[in-house]
mmCIF file of C-alpha atoms and ligand atoms in Angstrom:
data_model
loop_
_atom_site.group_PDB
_atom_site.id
_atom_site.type_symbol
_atom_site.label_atom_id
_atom_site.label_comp_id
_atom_site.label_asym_id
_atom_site.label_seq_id
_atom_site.Cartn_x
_atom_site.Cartn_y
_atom_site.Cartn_z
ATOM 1 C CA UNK A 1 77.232 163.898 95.737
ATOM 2 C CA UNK A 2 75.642 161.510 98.018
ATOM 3 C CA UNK A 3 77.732 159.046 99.877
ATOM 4 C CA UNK A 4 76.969 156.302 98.016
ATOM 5 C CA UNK A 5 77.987 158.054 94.953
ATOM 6 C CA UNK A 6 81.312 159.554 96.769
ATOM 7 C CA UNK A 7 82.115 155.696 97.539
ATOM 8 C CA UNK A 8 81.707 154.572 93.576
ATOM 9 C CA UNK A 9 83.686 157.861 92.852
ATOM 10 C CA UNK A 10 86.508 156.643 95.429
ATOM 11 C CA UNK A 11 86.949 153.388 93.807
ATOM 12 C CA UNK A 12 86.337 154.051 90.160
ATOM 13 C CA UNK A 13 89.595 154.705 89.069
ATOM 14 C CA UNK A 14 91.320 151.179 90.807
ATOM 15 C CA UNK A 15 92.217 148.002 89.628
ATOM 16 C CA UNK A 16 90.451 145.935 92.367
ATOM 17 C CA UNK A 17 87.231 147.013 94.348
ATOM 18 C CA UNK A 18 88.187 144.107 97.015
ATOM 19 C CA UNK A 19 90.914 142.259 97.932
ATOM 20 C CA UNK A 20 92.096 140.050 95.599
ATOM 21 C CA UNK A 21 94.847 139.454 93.104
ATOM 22 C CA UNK A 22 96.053 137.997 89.164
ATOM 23 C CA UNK A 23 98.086 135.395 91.304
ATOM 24 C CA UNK A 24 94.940 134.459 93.052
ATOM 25 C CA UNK A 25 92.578 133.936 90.573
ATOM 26 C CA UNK A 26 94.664 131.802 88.393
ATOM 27 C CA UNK A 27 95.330 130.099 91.813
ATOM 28 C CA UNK A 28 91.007 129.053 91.844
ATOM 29 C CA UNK A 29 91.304 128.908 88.296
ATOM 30 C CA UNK A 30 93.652 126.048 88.655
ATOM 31 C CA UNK A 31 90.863 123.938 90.382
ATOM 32 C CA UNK A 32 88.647 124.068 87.917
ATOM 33 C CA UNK A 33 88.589 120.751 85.824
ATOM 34 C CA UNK A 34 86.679 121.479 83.125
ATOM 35 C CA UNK A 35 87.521 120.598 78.969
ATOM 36 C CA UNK A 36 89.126 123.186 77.150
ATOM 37 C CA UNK A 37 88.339 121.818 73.875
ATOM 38 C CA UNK A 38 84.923 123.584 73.736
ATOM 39 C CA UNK A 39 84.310 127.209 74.340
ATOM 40 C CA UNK A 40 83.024 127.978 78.344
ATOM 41 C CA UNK A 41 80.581 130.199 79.145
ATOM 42 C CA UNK A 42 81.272 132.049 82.511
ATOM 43 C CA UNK A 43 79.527 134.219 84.373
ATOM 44 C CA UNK A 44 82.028 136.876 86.203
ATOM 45 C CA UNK A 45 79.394 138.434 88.536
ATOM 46 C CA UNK A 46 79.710 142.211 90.462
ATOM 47 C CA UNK A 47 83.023 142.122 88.438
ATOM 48 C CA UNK A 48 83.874 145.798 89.055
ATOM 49 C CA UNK A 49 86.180 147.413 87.200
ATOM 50 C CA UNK A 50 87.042 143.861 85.735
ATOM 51 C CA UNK A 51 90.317 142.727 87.781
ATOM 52 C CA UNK A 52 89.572 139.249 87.263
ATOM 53 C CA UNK A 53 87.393 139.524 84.306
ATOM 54 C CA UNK A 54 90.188 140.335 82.259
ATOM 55 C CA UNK A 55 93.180 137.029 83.967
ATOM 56 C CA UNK A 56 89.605 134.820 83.174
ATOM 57 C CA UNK A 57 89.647 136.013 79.896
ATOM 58 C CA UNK A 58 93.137 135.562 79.471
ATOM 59 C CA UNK A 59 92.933 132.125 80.379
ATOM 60 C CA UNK A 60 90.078 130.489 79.372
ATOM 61 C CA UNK A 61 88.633 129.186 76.329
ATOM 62 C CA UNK A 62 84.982 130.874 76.545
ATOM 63 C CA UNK A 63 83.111 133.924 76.365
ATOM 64 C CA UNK A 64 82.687 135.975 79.865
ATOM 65 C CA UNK A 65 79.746 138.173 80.624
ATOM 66 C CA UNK A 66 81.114 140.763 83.405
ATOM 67 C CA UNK A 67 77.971 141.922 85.293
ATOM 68 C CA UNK A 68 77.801 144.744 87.792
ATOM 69 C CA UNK A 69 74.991 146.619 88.855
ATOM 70 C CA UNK A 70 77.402 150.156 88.248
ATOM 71 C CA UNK A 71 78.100 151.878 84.353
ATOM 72 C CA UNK A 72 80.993 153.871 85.987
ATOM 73 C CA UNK A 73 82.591 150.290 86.895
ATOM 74 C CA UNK A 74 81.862 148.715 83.562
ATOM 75 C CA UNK A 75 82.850 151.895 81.254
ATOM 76 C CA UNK A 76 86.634 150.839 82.883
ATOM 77 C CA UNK A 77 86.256 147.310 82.082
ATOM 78 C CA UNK A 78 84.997 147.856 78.102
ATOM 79 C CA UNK A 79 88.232 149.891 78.239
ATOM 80 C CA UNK A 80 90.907 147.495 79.645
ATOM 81 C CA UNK A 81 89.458 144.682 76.839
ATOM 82 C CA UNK A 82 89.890 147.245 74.445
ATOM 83 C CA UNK A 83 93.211 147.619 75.485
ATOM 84 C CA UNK A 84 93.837 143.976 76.186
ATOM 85 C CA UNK A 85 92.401 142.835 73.008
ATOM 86 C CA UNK A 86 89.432 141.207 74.627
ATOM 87 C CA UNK A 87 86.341 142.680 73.435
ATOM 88 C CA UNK A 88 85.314 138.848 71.486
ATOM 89 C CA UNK A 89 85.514 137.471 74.672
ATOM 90 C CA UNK A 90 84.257 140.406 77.443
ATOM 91 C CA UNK A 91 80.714 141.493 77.507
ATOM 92 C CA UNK A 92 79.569 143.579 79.706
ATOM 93 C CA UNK A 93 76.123 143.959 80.949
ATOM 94 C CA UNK A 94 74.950 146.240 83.495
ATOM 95 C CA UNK A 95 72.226 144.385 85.876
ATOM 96 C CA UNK A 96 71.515 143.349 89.451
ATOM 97 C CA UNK A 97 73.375 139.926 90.765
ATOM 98 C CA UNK A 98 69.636 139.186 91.593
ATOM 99 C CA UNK A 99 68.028 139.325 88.122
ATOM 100 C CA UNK A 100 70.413 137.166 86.086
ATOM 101 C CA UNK A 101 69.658 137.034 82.352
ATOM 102 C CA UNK A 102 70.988 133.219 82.234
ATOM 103 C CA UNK A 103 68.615 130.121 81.367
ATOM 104 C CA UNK A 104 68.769 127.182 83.226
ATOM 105 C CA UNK A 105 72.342 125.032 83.102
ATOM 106 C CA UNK A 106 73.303 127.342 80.655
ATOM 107 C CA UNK A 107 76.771 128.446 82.265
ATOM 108 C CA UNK A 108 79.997 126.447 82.868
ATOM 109 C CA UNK A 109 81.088 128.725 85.670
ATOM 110 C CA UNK A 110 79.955 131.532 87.891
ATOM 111 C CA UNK A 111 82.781 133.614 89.248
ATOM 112 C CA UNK A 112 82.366 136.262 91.778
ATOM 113 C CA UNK A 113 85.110 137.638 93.632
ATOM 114 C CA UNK A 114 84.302 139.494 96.445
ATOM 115 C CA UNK A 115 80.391 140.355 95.334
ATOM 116 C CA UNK A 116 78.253 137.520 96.587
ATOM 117 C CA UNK A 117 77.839 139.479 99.610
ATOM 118 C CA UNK A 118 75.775 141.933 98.292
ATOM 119 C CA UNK A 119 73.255 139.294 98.161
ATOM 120 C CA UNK A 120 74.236 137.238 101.111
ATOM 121 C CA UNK A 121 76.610 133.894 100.877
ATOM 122 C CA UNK A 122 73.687 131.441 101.001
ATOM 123 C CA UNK A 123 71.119 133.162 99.109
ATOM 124 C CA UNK A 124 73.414 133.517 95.983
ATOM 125 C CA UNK A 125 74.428 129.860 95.953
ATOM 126 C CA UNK A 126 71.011 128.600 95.850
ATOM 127 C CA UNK A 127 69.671 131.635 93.214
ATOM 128 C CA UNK A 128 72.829 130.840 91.099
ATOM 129 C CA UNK A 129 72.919 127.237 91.487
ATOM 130 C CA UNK A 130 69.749 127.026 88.500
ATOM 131 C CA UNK A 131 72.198 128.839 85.967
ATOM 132 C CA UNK A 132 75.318 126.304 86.234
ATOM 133 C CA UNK A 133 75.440 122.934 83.966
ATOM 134 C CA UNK A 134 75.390 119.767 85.887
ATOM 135 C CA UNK A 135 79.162 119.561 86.570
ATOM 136 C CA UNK A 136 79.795 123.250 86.581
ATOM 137 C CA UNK A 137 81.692 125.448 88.968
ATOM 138 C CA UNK A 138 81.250 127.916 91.370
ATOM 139 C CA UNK A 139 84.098 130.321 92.246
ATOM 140 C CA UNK A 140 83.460 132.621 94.788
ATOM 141 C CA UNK A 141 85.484 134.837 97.395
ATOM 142 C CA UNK A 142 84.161 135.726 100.477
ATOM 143 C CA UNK A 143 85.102 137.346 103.897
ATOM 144 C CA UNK A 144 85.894 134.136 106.083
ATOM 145 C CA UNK A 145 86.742 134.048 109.827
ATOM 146 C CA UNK A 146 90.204 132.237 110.094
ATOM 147 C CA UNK A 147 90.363 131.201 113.739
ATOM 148 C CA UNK A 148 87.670 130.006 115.973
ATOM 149 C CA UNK A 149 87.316 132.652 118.150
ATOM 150 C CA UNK A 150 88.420 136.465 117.881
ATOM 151 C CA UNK A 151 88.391 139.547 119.483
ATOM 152 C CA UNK A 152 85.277 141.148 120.537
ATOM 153 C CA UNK A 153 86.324 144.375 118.937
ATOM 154 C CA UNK A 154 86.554 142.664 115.606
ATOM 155 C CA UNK A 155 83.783 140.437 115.430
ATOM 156 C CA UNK A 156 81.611 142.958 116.606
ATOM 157 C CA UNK A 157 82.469 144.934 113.401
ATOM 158 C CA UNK A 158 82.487 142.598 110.961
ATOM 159 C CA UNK A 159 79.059 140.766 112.675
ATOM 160 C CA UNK A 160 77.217 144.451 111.901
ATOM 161 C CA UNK A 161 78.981 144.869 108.557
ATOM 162 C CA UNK A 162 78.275 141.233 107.304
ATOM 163 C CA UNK A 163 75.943 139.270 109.876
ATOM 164 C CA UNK A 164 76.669 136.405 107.605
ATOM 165 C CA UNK A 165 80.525 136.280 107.929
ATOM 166 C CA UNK A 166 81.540 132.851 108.957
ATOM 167 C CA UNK A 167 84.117 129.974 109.472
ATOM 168 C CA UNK A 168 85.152 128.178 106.317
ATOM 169 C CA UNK A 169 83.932 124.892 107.585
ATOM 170 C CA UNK A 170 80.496 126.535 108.052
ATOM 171 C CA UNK A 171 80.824 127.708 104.676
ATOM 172 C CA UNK A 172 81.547 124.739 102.728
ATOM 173 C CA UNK A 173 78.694 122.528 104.749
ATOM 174 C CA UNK A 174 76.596 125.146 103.078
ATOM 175 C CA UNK A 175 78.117 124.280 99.464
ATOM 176 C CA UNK A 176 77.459 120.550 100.405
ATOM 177 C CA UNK A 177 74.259 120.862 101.740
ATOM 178 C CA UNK A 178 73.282 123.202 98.018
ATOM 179 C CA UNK A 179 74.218 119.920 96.058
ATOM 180 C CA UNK A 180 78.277 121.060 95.638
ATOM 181 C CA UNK A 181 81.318 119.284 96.200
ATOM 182 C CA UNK A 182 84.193 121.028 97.218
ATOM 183 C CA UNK A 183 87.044 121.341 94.540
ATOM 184 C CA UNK A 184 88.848 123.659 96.345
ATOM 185 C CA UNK A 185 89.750 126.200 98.807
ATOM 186 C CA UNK A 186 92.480 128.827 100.083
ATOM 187 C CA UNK A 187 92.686 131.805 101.987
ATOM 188 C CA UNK A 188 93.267 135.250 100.279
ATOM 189 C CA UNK A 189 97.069 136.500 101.114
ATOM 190 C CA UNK A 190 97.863 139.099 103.158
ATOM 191 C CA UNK A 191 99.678 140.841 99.919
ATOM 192 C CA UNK A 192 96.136 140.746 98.294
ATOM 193 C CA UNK A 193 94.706 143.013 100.876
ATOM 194 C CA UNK A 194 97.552 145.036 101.782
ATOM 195 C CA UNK A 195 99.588 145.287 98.040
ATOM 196 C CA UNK A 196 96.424 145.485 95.551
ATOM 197 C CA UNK A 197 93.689 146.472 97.629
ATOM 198 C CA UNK A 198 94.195 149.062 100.541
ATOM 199 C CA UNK A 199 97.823 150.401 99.424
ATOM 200 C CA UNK A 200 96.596 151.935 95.987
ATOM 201 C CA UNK A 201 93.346 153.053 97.711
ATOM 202 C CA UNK A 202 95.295 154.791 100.306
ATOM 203 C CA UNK A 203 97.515 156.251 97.137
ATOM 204 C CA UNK A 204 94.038 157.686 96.037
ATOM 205 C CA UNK A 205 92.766 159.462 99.072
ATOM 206 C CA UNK A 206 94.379 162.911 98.499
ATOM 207 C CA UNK A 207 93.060 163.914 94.345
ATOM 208 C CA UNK A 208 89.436 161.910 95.782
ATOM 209 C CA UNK A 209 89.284 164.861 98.329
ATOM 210 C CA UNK A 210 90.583 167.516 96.123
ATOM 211 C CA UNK A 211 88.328 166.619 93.531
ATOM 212 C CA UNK A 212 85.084 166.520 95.973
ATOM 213 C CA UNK A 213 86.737 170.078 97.269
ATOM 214 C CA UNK A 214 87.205 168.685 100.860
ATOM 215 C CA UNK A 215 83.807 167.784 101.772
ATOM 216 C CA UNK A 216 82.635 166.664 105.137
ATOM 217 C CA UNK A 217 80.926 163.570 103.653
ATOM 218 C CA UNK A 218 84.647 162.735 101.095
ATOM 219 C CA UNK A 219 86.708 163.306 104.406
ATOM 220 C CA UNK A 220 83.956 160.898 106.474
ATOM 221 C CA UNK A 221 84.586 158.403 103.338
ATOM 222 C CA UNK A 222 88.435 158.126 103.283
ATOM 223 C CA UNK A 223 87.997 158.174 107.533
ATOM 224 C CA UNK A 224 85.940 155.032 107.093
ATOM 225 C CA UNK A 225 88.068 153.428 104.806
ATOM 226 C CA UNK A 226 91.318 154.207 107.261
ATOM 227 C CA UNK A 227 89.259 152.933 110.024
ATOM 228 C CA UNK A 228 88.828 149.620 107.941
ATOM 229 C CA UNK A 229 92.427 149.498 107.254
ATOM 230 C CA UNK A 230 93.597 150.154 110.893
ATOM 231 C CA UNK A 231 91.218 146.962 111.782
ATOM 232 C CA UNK A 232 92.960 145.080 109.395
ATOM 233 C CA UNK A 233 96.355 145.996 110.351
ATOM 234 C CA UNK A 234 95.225 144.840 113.885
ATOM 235 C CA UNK A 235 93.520 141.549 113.330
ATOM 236 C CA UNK A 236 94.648 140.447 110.070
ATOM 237 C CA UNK A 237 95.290 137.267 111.664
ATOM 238 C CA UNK A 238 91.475 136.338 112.324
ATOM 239 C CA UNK A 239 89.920 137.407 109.209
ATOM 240 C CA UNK A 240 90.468 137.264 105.052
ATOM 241 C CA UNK A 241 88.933 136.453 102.083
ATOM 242 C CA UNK A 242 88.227 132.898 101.566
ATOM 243 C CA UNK A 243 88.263 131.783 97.825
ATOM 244 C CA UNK A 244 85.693 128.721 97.675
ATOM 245 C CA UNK A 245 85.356 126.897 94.257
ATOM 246 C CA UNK A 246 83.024 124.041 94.141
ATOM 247 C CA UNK A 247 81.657 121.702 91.772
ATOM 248 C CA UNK A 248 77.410 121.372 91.297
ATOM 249 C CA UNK A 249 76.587 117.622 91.998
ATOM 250 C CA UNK A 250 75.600 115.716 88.409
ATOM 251 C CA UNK A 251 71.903 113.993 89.273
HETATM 252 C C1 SAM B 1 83.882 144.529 96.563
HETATM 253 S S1 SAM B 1 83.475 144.860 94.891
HETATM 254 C C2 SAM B 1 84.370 143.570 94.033
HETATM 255 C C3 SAM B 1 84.623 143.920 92.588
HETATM 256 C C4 SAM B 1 85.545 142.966 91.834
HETATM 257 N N1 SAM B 1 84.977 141.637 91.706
HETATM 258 C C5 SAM B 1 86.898 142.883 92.507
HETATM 259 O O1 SAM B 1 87.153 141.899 93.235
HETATM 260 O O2 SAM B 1 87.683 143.814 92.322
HETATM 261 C C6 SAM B 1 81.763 144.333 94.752
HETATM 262 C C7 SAM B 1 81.128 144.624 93.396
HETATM 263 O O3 SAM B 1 79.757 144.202 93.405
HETATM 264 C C8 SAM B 1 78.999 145.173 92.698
HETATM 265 N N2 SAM B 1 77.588 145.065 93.131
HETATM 266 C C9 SAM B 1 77.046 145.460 94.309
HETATM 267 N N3 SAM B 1 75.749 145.115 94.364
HETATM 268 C C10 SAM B 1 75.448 144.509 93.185
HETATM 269 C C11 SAM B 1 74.277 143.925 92.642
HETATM 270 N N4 SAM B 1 73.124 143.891 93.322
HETATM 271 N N5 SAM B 1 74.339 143.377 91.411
HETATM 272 C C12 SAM B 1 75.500 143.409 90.691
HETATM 273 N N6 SAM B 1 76.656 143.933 91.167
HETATM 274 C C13 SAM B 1 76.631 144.479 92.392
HETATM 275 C C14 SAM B 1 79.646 146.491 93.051
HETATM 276 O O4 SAM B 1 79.336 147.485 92.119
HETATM 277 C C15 SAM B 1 81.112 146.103 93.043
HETATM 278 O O5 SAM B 1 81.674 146.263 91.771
#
């Protein structure tokens, strides 16, 4: 296996691919002013194994298509709606976040926790913004700096992992200057990293290695991740997840 598919084999099996939690999304959820009288149609984009897919499916009157560029990811997610009861209101559709199958203001809401990155903050907001009905919402969660200065050791790391990692403030100007209108925002807790991210990842480190018989590239893979972990333990208090939901401006 290559690294790349040692790292989709490492977080197949989870809940979560990113920090995040049910509490949370109903939290952004809660922002969203939208009438329930007529079915939605969302957009839950690089949704993973479906964490949030299936608390936005729980919750709102509409018809979700989960997208992720991955099968493995999506095989999990057809089987958690199955289980859940969801399959009239889950689709899944395997595709890149940068070749959306959505016509213009077609969607009430794009929701993407954790995935916009993959694309870049700014570049996704203005690709996306063409899909979303005048009045729509954006819900995204993205790696946010929470002070104003940091440790070199830690911006140096998250600079080279995600150049585009920012301040909030910086972050919503970009929103406003896109044509949205904040709605709302809140920082990810430290529960949602620690409790449903990196705990049951760090629960899955010993059968990953077993099954990839001890490799030197599954025992660089769960070193990484530690590594990450270790930062986090150490500067939680400069970085999260920011969770920004904003409304497209009606012309
Ligand atoms: C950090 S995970 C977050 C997953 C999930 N939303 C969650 O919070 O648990 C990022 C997701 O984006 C997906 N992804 C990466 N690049 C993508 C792309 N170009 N198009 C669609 N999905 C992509 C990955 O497969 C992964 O599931």
């Amino acid at each position: 296996m290559t690294e790349f598919e040692l790292i989709l084999d490492l977080h197949k099996n989870s809940e979560r691919q990113g920090p995040g939690s049910e509490k949370e999304t109903l939290k952004a959820l809660e922002f969203i002013k939208l009438q329930n009288n007529r079915e939605l149609k969302v957009a839950d984009i690089g949704c993973g194994t479906g964490g949030q897919t299936i608390t936005l499916a729980q919750n709102i009157n509409g018809k979700i298509t989960a997208i992720d560029l991955f099968p493995e990811f999506l095989d999990e997610l057809n089987e958690k709606s199955m289980t859940f009861g969801l399959t009239d209101k889950i689709a899944t559709l395997e595709k890149s976040m940068e070749e959306l199958p959505f016509s213009a203001e077609e969607l009430d809401i794009i929701w993407a926790e954790g995935a916009i990155y993959n694309i870049g903050f700014e570049y996704g907001v203005k690709s996306w913004k063409k899909y979303l009905k005048q009045g729509g919402y954006l819900a995204l969660s993205e790696i946010t700096w929470i002070t104003n200065s940091r440790p070199k050791e830690i911006e140096e790391f998250w600079v080279q992992e995600y150049p585009e990692i920012d301040t909030a403030s910086k972050k919503i100007t970009l929103l406003e200057e896109n044509g949205f209108t904040l709605a709302g925002y809140f920082n990810l807790s430290k529960e949602s990293w620690i409790e449903t991210y990196y705990k049951p990842m760090e629960a899955r480190f010993e059968s990953f290695l077993i099954r990839n018989n001890n490799s030197k590239l599954a025992r660089k893979v769960v070193e990484d991740n530690k590594a990450e972990i270790r930062l986090y333990q150490k500067y939680k208090d400069y970085y999260s997840y920011g969770f920004y939901i904003a409304r497209k401006n009606e012309q």
